[in-house]
Amino acid sequence: MLISVYGFYLPGLAPKDYKKGDIVPLFVNPLTSRDTQLPFDYYKQEFHFCQPDKIESQSESLGSILMGDRFFNSPFQLKMMEETMCTKLCTQTIPGNDAGFINEAIADDYLVHWFVDGLPAANKQEDDAIVGFHLGAFGDNGPQFHNHYDIFIAVHEQPNGAYRVVGVSVSPASVKDGQCQSTVREPLVLSESKDNTVHFTYTLKFLPSSTPWGTRWDHYLHSDEDQRIHWFSVINSVLVVLLLSGMVFMILLRALKRDIARYNEEDQEDTQEEFGWKLVHGDIFRAPTHRMLLSVFIGNGAQLLLMALVTLFLAALGFLSPASRGSLPTVMFTCYILFSSVAGYISTRFYKLWGGEQWRRTVLLSASLVPFCAFVVMLFLNFFLIAAKSSAAMPFGTMVAILTLWFLVSLPLSLVGAFVGFKREKIHVPVRTHQIPRQIPEQTVYTSLWMNILIGGLLPFGAMFIELFFIMSSIWGNRVYYVFGFLFVVFLIMIITCSLIAILIVYFQLCAENYHWWWRSFFASGAVGCYIFLYSIGFYYTRLDIKLFSSTVLYFGWSAAISILIGLMMGTIGFLASFSFVKRIYSVIKVD
């Protein structure tokens, strides 16, 4: 049976009405390239773009700054419903050295980013899913610099006679000597051996549109082909879960039912020998090695999991509109800070269960280990951005703001969570731990740690690898991603898959009389992070054309950091699911 599902999103910004003759501001953002991943400020001196009388930066959220946005005003005078032809913007003299820089940027396929009424300007001649338009193009005589812009603004007329902007596109052109009105245009090729006189011009046209303001982003987001692929991704994920669930129900439930019945039956023979997973009941809850580190990982993984769930849920409902630049990373960062108490609480609860005594160090590591490592990675990669003079380099003030939020908000919340966790009673387990550890028999190949990691990470990755392609294309390829409803469903399926595969691996391990399952359950599902990093390597060689060393370091640095955080989150899911499973099965058997 097919069910039709209708959705909507809350734009996040109130519509703005323009009357005829009103100024429509055009803002500029840094130029980007998927071949270098090094954004440059629009008003970087080497580009010699026309500047307004006073350059004014626009207020930005923390998430927008982290994404590399740097909005500035522009000299364009766009008046609603007043079209212009070949309007001169300015004349610039570009020296040969700067011409070489521009030609190199054209070769690196840099895109210019403009925004009008919150909408990104797309290239009218290309796929609208890729925002921005090319700095230049290659012709028979070399790189051609785009210095003329045909600006098309789609407007929707309101009943009161006002107009709303519902679409923006730009058709750039290379025109020598300002001959924008000529039917035969000679392209502008910048010479690297002498000064170049460049005339910047633009043409403005308004296009009536029946598209209402509330659905104006559909032009950028909607693609029938992409929708079919996303549905295929969801169906693929569901099939993986059904397959895995069937295995769990057939293998675990039937086997467990038989095991529990056999273990609990009253046998008259006192010499009956125990076997299987019941045999390790006296060691099943024995504290793992490096218990402090594992408790810290579990606490921070739970913090990341709640952050991801809340953020994706809000995004799926439409509260994080693409019209509000940086809203997604802002909400993610805010949720991460607010859920610091969860990290402290979960870490201390398990550390107390394992009989740990170094409580202060545990609390400090729970609050600082993962944030400190993430900040060090960010600081390290920021040096490469500074060396490349990229606009994406994080300002010093932003770093101070992040450290201040951690010190004044995150750290106190983590301490409060740890205090509550220590005050609560110890987690109850159904069986007692023997004083002398039981010897573990020789294990087979399929119960080895590396085999468990290989299998444990593969199925969760198979449930989400299709959606991962769109996410990677959005991050590294200047594409708009906004199908968070699909992503939320895939994420839930991934959680279920990680839980089931971890339970399955732990059960087989216990049947092999190996009670060292704590770390095994964490690594089994957390191995999906390794598969994501391997996928990023394949994406680098097949979808990107990065040549610079600094760009390569940035790509693999961020890919590794994201993969580790996802592995930490998925490992926590597998650990908690396995812990619940082990508690359950040992609570229903009779133990002497």
Tab-separated table of C-alpha atoms in Angstrom, residues 178-331:
chain	number	residue	atom	x	y	z
A	178	GLY	CA	33.276	47.418	-22.007
A	179	GLN	CA	31.585	46.360	-25.263
A	180	CYS	CA	28.645	44.788	-23.451
A	181	GLN	CA	26.061	46.210	-25.899
A	182	SER	CA	27.845	44.898	-28.961
A	183	THR	CA	26.359	41.887	-30.713
A	184	VAL	CA	29.875	40.542	-31.288
A	185	ARG	CA	31.794	40.525	-28.032
A	186	GLU	CA	35.517	40.016	-27.868
A	187	PRO	CA	36.438	38.118	-24.652
A	188	LEU	CA	38.679	39.708	-22.039
A	189	VAL	CA	41.964	37.861	-21.532
A	190	LEU	CA	44.162	39.292	-18.781
A	191	SER	CA	47.815	39.697	-19.663
A	192	GLU	CA	50.315	38.672	-16.991
A	193	SER	CA	53.102	40.814	-18.471
A	194	LYS	CA	51.439	44.250	-18.359
A	195	ASP	CA	48.679	46.272	-16.737
A	196	ASN	CA	45.097	45.508	-17.788
A	197	THR	CA	42.238	47.988	-17.924
A	198	VAL	CA	38.984	46.226	-17.002
A	199	HIS	CA	35.479	47.696	-17.237
A	200	PHE	CA	32.923	46.066	-14.921
A	201	THR	CA	29.340	46.303	-16.163
A	202	TYR	CA	25.995	44.651	-15.472
A	203	THR	CA	22.507	44.331	-16.904
A	204	LEU	CA	19.469	43.935	-14.651
A	205	LYS	CA	16.245	42.213	-15.698
A	206	PHE	CA	13.146	41.298	-13.697
A	207	LEU	CA	11.188	38.157	-14.510
A	208	PRO	CA	7.551	37.784	-13.346
A	209	SER	CA	7.053	34.469	-11.561
A	210	SER	CA	4.079	32.527	-10.227
A	211	THR	CA	6.266	30.917	-7.566
A	212	PRO	CA	5.092	32.009	-4.089
A	213	TRP	CA	7.649	33.256	-1.581
A	214	GLY	CA	7.200	30.230	0.694
A	215	THR	CA	8.402	27.780	-1.979
A	216	ARG	CA	11.111	29.873	-3.603
A	217	TRP	CA	13.853	27.547	-2.326
A	218	ASP	CA	12.340	24.630	-4.257
A	219	HIS	CA	14.075	25.985	-7.349
A	220	TYR	CA	17.418	25.317	-5.645
A	221	LEU	CA	16.503	22.175	-3.763
A	222	HIS	CA	14.103	20.187	-5.915
A	223	SER	CA	15.354	17.554	-8.293
A	224	ASP	CA	13.286	14.587	-9.410
A	225	GLU	CA	16.402	12.501	-9.971
A	226	ASP	CA	17.783	13.315	-6.522
A	227	GLN	CA	14.416	12.551	-4.924
A	228	ARG	CA	14.409	9.100	-6.492
A	229	ILE	CA	17.948	8.472	-5.280
A	230	HIS	CA	17.020	9.575	-1.750
A	231	TRP	CA	14.039	7.223	-1.751
A	232	PHE	CA	16.331	4.466	-2.958
A	233	SER	CA	18.662	5.309	-0.071
A	234	VAL	CA	15.837	4.951	2.448
A	235	ILE	CA	14.619	1.690	0.893
A	236	ASN	CA	18.196	0.368	0.897
A	237	SER	CA	18.541	1.264	4.583
A	238	VAL	CA	15.223	-0.374	5.460
A	239	LEU	CA	16.225	-3.556	3.653
A	240	VAL	CA	19.499	-3.676	5.587
A	241	VAL	CA	17.611	-3.281	8.864
A	242	LEU	CA	15.049	-5.932	7.918
A	243	LEU	CA	17.812	-8.334	6.960
A	244	LEU	CA	19.702	-7.709	10.161
A	245	SER	CA	16.551	-7.812	12.280
A	246	GLY	CA	15.619	-11.139	10.745
A	247	MET	CA	19.031	-12.505	11.646
A	248	VAL	CA	18.709	-11.251	15.208
A	249	PHE	CA	15.236	-12.659	15.702
A	250	MET	CA	16.046	-16.007	14.124
A	251	ILE	CA	19.445	-16.506	15.707
A	252	LEU	CA	19.219	-14.675	19.004
A	253	LEU	CA	15.613	-15.047	20.098
A	254	ARG	CA	15.271	-18.700	19.138
A	255	ALA	CA	18.686	-19.564	20.497
A	256	LEU	CA	18.168	-17.502	23.635
A	257	LYS	CA	14.791	-19.034	24.298
A	258	ARG	CA	16.319	-22.497	24.032
A	259	ASP	CA	19.347	-21.527	26.138
A	260	ILE	CA	17.310	-19.914	28.898
A	261	ALA	CA	14.920	-22.851	29.085
A	262	ARG	CA	17.840	-25.295	29.285
A	263	TYR	CA	19.701	-23.234	31.874
A	264	ASN	CA	16.651	-22.860	34.106
A	265	GLU	CA	15.299	-26.383	33.961
A	266	GLU	CA	15.478	-28.242	37.239
A	267	ASP	CA	17.756	-31.167	36.688
A	268	GLN	CA	18.042	-33.869	39.267
A	269	GLU	CA	21.691	-34.408	38.421
A	270	ASP	CA	23.827	-32.038	40.450
A	271	THR	CA	26.813	-32.764	38.246
A	272	GLN	CA	25.270	-31.138	35.180
A	273	GLU	CA	27.961	-28.967	33.614
A	274	GLU	CA	27.308	-25.390	32.601
A	275	PHE	CA	28.134	-24.347	29.057
A	276	GLY	CA	27.702	-21.447	26.651
A	277	TRP	CA	27.193	-17.872	27.752
A	278	LYS	CA	25.938	-18.903	31.196
A	279	LEU	CA	29.404	-20.227	31.948
A	280	VAL	CA	30.848	-16.679	32.123
A	281	HIS	CA	28.169	-15.255	34.432
A	282	GLY	CA	30.760	-14.659	37.148
A	283	ASP	CA	32.903	-12.483	34.841
A	284	ILE	CA	30.352	-10.886	32.543
A	285	PHE	CA	30.304	-7.576	34.444
A	286	ARG	CA	33.991	-7.527	35.317
A	287	ALA	CA	35.450	-4.051	34.841
A	288	PRO	CA	37.153	-3.552	31.458
A	289	THR	CA	40.729	-2.454	30.976
A	290	HIS	CA	41.155	1.341	30.691
A	291	ARG	CA	37.749	1.810	32.287
A	292	MET	CA	38.229	5.522	32.724
A	293	LEU	CA	38.851	6.082	29.027
A	294	LEU	CA	35.885	3.921	28.020
A	295	SER	CA	33.564	5.764	30.399
A	296	VAL	CA	34.726	9.095	28.956
A	297	PHE	CA	34.139	7.845	25.397
A	298	ILE	CA	30.638	6.600	26.266
A	299	GLY	CA	29.690	9.878	27.936
A	300	ASN	CA	30.903	12.027	25.055
A	301	GLY	CA	29.303	9.662	22.540
A	302	ALA	CA	25.956	10.066	24.307
A	303	GLN	CA	26.413	13.839	24.177
A	304	LEU	CA	27.066	13.720	20.429
A	305	LEU	CA	24.114	11.375	19.890
A	306	LEU	CA	21.635	13.714	21.588
A	307	MET	CA	23.087	16.672	19.699
A	308	ALA	CA	22.618	14.872	16.370
A	309	LEU	CA	19.086	13.687	17.173
A	310	VAL	CA	17.821	17.112	18.265
A	311	THR	CA	19.510	18.937	15.377
A	312	LEU	CA	18.234	16.541	12.702
A	313	PHE	CA	14.750	16.524	14.228
A	314	LEU	CA	14.545	20.331	14.096
A	315	ALA	CA	15.977	20.334	10.576
A	316	ALA	CA	13.487	17.681	9.440
A	317	LEU	CA	10.627	19.850	10.758
A	318	GLY	CA	11.968	22.757	8.718
A	319	PHE	CA	13.104	25.049	11.519
A	320	LEU	CA	16.651	25.231	10.126
A	321	SER	CA	15.945	26.909	6.826
A	322	PRO	CA	18.700	27.381	4.228
A	323	ALA	CA	17.590	31.002	4.120
A	324	SER	CA	19.113	31.384	7.580
A	325	ARG	CA	22.786	30.904	6.814
A	326	GLY	CA	24.684	29.030	9.497
A	327	SER	CA	21.589	27.989	11.463
A	328	LEU	CA	22.467	24.288	11.267
A	329	PRO	CA	26.012	24.491	12.735
A	330	THR	CA	24.791	27.077	15.254
A	331	VAL	CA	22.117	24.710	16.576
